[in-house]
Amino acid sequence: MNRIAGIVIAGLGLLIAIVSIVKAVPGFSWTMPGVLMIVLGGLMIGLSFIDKPDTEGVERMSTPNTLLNIFFSPGEVFQNLRRHPRWLVAVIIMAGLSSIYTTLFYQRLGPERIANYTIDKTLEMPMVAGNEQARKQVEDGRKETIEDAKSPVSQAGRAVTGFAW
């Protein structure tokens, strides 16, 4: 199961990275999320070859039971996870919650405000503040950064990056 998921994630990452590098889709700059997905998929594939621990005759607890019992009998859940380790569902839940938080954060503050604040803080950095050429380059990129922050493609990229990280 994890090997197949790793192959799918690595394949999607490769496809995303290639489309981003070739610039086949305008405004699609997901090279970093694509590379992170390739690494994550490779890690999942590599970990799938490790021998599983001895189950000692204990049946694997279902995912819904694990998620419910973690609050009511955590000792039993952790002992079951020791014999039947799995983590993909937990990563997917955390990535989903992270994406929701980031989306709501951007909705609440607004992409322009976040981008302008980031650029202003970059201009305050000592290595940029003392270099007029660097300040000009940062200011020239302000409009593009704000447009990128507003883009739905960029918002989806943040969700993918959150999952990969």
PDB file of C-alpha atoms in Angstrom, residues 112-125 128-129 135 138-139 142 145-146:
ATOM      1  CA  GLU A 112      -1.786  42.013  -0.849  1.00  0.00           C
ATOM      2  CA  ARG A 113      -1.221  42.733   2.816  1.00  0.00           C
ATOM      3  CA  ILE A 114       0.802  39.555   3.354  1.00  0.00           C
ATOM      4  CA  ALA A 115       2.928  40.112   0.234  1.00  0.00           C
ATOM      5  CA  ASN A 116       3.549  43.796   1.043  1.00  0.00           C
ATOM      6  CA  TYR A 117       4.523  42.974   4.633  1.00  0.00           C
ATOM      7  CA  THR A 118       6.937  40.276   3.444  1.00  0.00           C
ATOM      8  CA  ILE A 119       8.545  42.644   0.930  1.00  0.00           C
ATOM      9  CA  ASP A 120       8.790  45.458   3.494  1.00  0.00           C
ATOM     10  CA  LYS A 121      10.518  43.122   5.951  1.00  0.00           C
ATOM     11  CA  THR A 122      12.874  41.973   3.186  1.00  0.00           C
ATOM     12  CA  LEU A 123      13.782  45.619   2.507  1.00  0.00           C
ATOM     13  CA  GLU A 124      14.648  46.052   6.202  1.00  0.00           C
ATOM     14  CA  MET A 125      17.231  43.265   6.097  1.00  0.00           C
ATOM     15  CA  VAL A 128      19.300  44.627   1.283  1.00  0.00           C
ATOM     16  CA  ALA A 129      19.022  47.951   3.143  1.00  0.00           C
ATOM     17  CA  ARG A 135      16.411  47.333  -3.004  1.00  0.00           C
ATOM     18  CA  VAL A 138      12.981  43.785  -4.564  1.00  0.00           C
ATOM     19  CA  GLU A 139      10.749  46.789  -5.337  1.00  0.00           C
ATOM     20  CA  ARG A 142       6.534  43.740  -5.691  1.00  0.00           C
ATOM     21  CA  THR A 145       4.679  38.972  -5.955  1.00  0.00           C
ATOM     22  CA  ILE A 146       1.260  40.439  -5.159  1.00  0.00           C
TER      23      ILE A 146
END
